[in-house]
Amino acid sequence: MIPTLRARFQQRFTPAGDGGPPDRFDRRLIAPMVLGSVLNPVNSSMIAVALVPIGSALGAPPSQTAWLVSGLYLATAVGQPVIGRLVDMFGPRRLYLIGTAMVGVAGLLGSVAPNLGALVAARVLLGFGTSAAYPAAMHLTRSEAERTGRDSPAGVLTALAVSAQTVSVIGPTLGGLLIGLGGWRTIFLVNVPLSLACLVLGALRLPKATKIAKGADRAADVGGVPVPAARGIDLPGMALFAALLVALMVFLMKPRAEDWYLPVLALLAGAAFARRELRVPEPFIDLRVLGGNGPLLATFLRQFLSYTTAYAFLYGFTQWLEEGRGLHAAAAGLVLLPLSLTGLLVSAITGRREAVRGKLVVGSLVQIAGCAAMMTLQAGSALWLLAAIGALMGVPQGLNGLANQNALYRQADPARIGSAAGLLRTFMYLGAMAASAADAAFFQHGADTGGLHHLSLFMLAGAVLLLAVTVIDRSLGTLTPRKA
């Protein structure tokens, strides 16, 4: 099977240049892959320091400016698997270029938006535009492994993870610097040069798809290797999937009894989605294959659990530092610095060793320890203790996400690696929404110490469940590079 796939990739995707050495990863691909993949985290993090000035300039309260964050999350959660599927069907180059071009357009629209509604629309477009690069990068990584016959991409996968983490760390600082230089609109305008850089690198370095025979039901024979022609896009399936996710995530943002219709709508959309995907010959998400791939489903669950705890800490602990501990926002940012630095350091040190099971076990155990330590905090706790807990929680940040990414790379169907990578990101955003809902539930009357302790128990339960799902999954011990 793998030799056939390698031949298929070799024939279907011809490099823009010479493709690099035949037995080594084409390093020219790394720059566009990494630069494109950081567009989402940089825009997710920069907005944090712009919400207040945007609200002041446009006369919008925090309840409305919050949609600048939620809008991008919603668009990305839907867009990643949808565009990932298109990457699988049509190749990474075309979708990468279209997506990064959308980022530039969204940046221009945001820089001249006259009101909050237009600004939210620009953020939604930005979310869809930034959804192309990560699935394209995962697809390229798989195709290069098949081309070279050397299925050891740990260094490339680590580069993707570490670059995203690094940008998330510097994003607020970069955003503050840009706002200081030219106002809040500069955090949108900066996407224009970033988009242009991606377009130039993508056009010069990404592989071009070879032409295949036309016709939805015919197959082309390229170089003696049968290659199925691209079938029709499952637009109804994608629309139902989008309805399912939007209804679910909007409810998770602010769960209220009067919004009971949202989970009902999500359930109905999910049932209709499953019914369609099980009937069409070329579904958007092949539920039969996915349902039979228990290890991959477990990875999606671990991704959700990992990031529910991670984001609950990031959001909740930060709020408590400012309200419960009484720190200024700048001081709270300094206390959280060890969190990011530890995550980056751990990723860089452990990245080249896949060790999926070991990373997840250690990551979940450290999460458990961190949650237990949070339950000891009081309003007068020493700053060194707060920084130490942040550093402790940075360890799973550097282990869990990278381990789940490596697991997905080994477990997903190579022909659907783009859509699988997109779904992995979707489960990360679902974790972020669940964490946001938990913070709102436990901090109903402000981020006090009692609420923090209850939030810690919630996080502890998630960390314990993550450990259990990891320990009982025997397939993790068999994850090794596929032989060509």
XYZ file of N, CA and C in Angstrom, residues 2 5-11 13-30 33 92 136-153 156-157 205-208 409-410 414 417 482 484:
174
model
N 1.875 1.315 0.891
C 2.688 2.508 1.015
C 3.501 2.787 -0.242
N 1.202 4.418 -2.657
C 0.928 5.798 -2.263
C 2.114 6.700 -2.597
N 3.326 6.180 -2.363
C 4.502 6.982 -2.663
C 4.567 7.294 -4.146
N 4.307 6.285 -4.963
C 4.323 6.509 -6.400
C 3.244 7.495 -6.821
N 2.085 7.402 -6.164
C 0.991 8.312 -6.480
C 1.377 9.749 -6.154
N 1.976 9.956 -4.999
C 2.390 11.302 -4.626
C 3.469 11.815 -5.588
N 4.395 10.912 -5.952
C 5.473 11.319 -6.843
C 4.929 11.776 -8.187
N 3.899 11.100 -8.668
C 3.359 11.415 -9.978
C 2.380 12.585 -9.928
N 2.164 15.105 -7.662
C 2.712 16.383 -7.243
C 4.141 16.517 -7.726
N 4.326 17.378 -8.702
C 5.664 17.642 -9.206
C 6.140 18.947 -8.612
N 7.395 19.029 -8.194
C 7.873 20.220 -7.515
C 7.953 21.425 -8.437
N 7.872 22.626 -7.806
C 7.990 23.850 -8.587
C 9.395 23.972 -9.171
N 10.388 23.460 -8.454
C 11.757 23.460 -8.946
C 12.198 22.043 -9.207
N 13.354 21.686 -8.625
C 13.855 20.334 -8.849
C 13.432 19.364 -7.766
N 12.731 19.863 -6.742
C 12.205 18.981 -5.710
C 13.208 18.568 -4.675
N 14.448 18.995 -4.778
C 15.425 18.637 -3.754
C 15.943 17.234 -3.956
N 16.850 16.788 -3.102
C 17.415 15.441 -3.204
C 16.311 14.395 -3.137
N 16.426 13.312 -3.909
C 15.355 12.315 -3.944
C 15.166 11.554 -2.647
N 16.173 11.546 -1.764
C 16.041 10.760 -0.543
C 16.004 11.633 0.714
N 15.815 12.942 0.545
C 15.766 13.833 1.698
C 14.585 14.795 1.578
N 14.083 15.221 2.733
C 12.981 16.177 2.747
C 13.420 17.468 2.053
N 12.564 17.980 1.169
C 12.873 19.212 0.453
C 12.760 20.385 1.423
N 13.897 20.877 1.883
C 13.911 21.919 2.910
C 13.393 23.256 2.412
N 13.268 23.424 1.105
C 12.693 24.662 0.592
C 11.226 24.799 0.972
N 10.593 23.684 1.299
C 9.179 23.719 1.668
C 8.957 24.245 3.084
N 9.987 24.187 3.925
C 9.795 24.492 5.345
C 9.392 25.942 5.558
N 5.738 26.549 4.679
C 4.923 25.770 5.606
C 4.844 26.451 6.967
N -1.958 20.744 -2.079
C -1.774 21.827 -1.113
C -1.510 23.199 -1.730
N -2.287 22.051 4.718
C -1.368 21.957 3.580
C 0.011 21.503 4.039
N 0.463 22.008 5.183
C 1.779 21.625 5.703
C 1.811 20.141 6.073
N 0.764 19.651 6.718
C 0.718 18.234 7.073
C 0.666 17.366 5.822
N -0.082 17.813 4.813
C -0.159 17.071 3.552
C 1.210 17.029 2.875
N 1.900 18.169 2.857
C 3.231 18.215 2.250
C 4.222 17.330 2.996
N 4.109 17.311 4.320
C 4.998 16.461 5.113
C 4.795 14.998 4.752
N 3.539 14.582 4.636
C 3.248 13.204 4.252
C 3.723 12.911 2.826
N 3.486 13.822 1.898
C 3.884 13.571 0.511
C 5.398 13.499 0.367
N 6.120 14.324 1.147
C 7.569 14.251 1.108
C 8.076 12.928 1.688
N 7.420 12.453 2.740
C 7.805 11.158 3.309
C 7.596 10.041 2.293
N 6.487 10.128 1.551
C 6.220 9.108 0.544
C 7.194 9.227 -0.632
N 7.537 10.466 -0.995
C 8.462 10.669 -2.115
C 9.853 10.147 -1.810
N 10.312 10.425 -0.589
C 11.680 10.058 -0.238
C 11.807 8.642 0.299
N 10.702 8.084 0.800
C 10.769 6.781 1.433
C 11.390 6.822 2.814
N 11.556 8.028 3.375
C 12.140 8.189 4.712
C 11.092 8.841 5.602
N 10.313 7.994 6.244
C 9.163 8.469 7.009
C 9.580 8.843 8.429
N 10.430 9.860 8.538
C 10.882 10.324 9.848
C 10.810 11.849 9.895
N 9.583 12.405 9.931
C 9.428 13.858 9.840
C 9.358 14.553 11.188
N 10.412 18.187 11.232
C 9.496 19.099 10.548
C 8.255 19.346 11.395
N 7.685 18.286 11.971
C 6.511 18.440 12.821
C 6.834 19.286 14.047
N 7.952 27.802 -4.264
C 8.487 26.586 -3.660
C 7.508 25.419 -3.526
N 6.225 25.680 -3.496
C 5.293 24.569 -3.288
C 5.122 23.769 -4.567
N 4.940 22.451 -4.456
C 4.821 21.598 -5.641
C 3.543 21.853 -6.403
N 3.645 21.766 -7.721
C 2.485 21.949 -8.588
C 1.827 20.617 -8.866
N -0.370 11.981 12.648
C 0.418 11.757 11.438
C 0.562 10.266 11.147
N 0.703 9.455 12.204
C 0.866 8.013 12.024
C -0.477 7.300 11.833
N -3.359 8.391 4.841
C -2.526 9.350 4.109
C -3.288 10.141 3.063
N -4.995 13.124 4.994
C -4.204 13.711 6.070
C -4.565 15.179 6.286
N 6.304 4.380 9.378
C 5.922 3.403 8.370
C 7.097 3.124 7.458
N 8.782 2.229 3.957
C 8.439 2.415 2.554
C 8.557 1.117 1.793
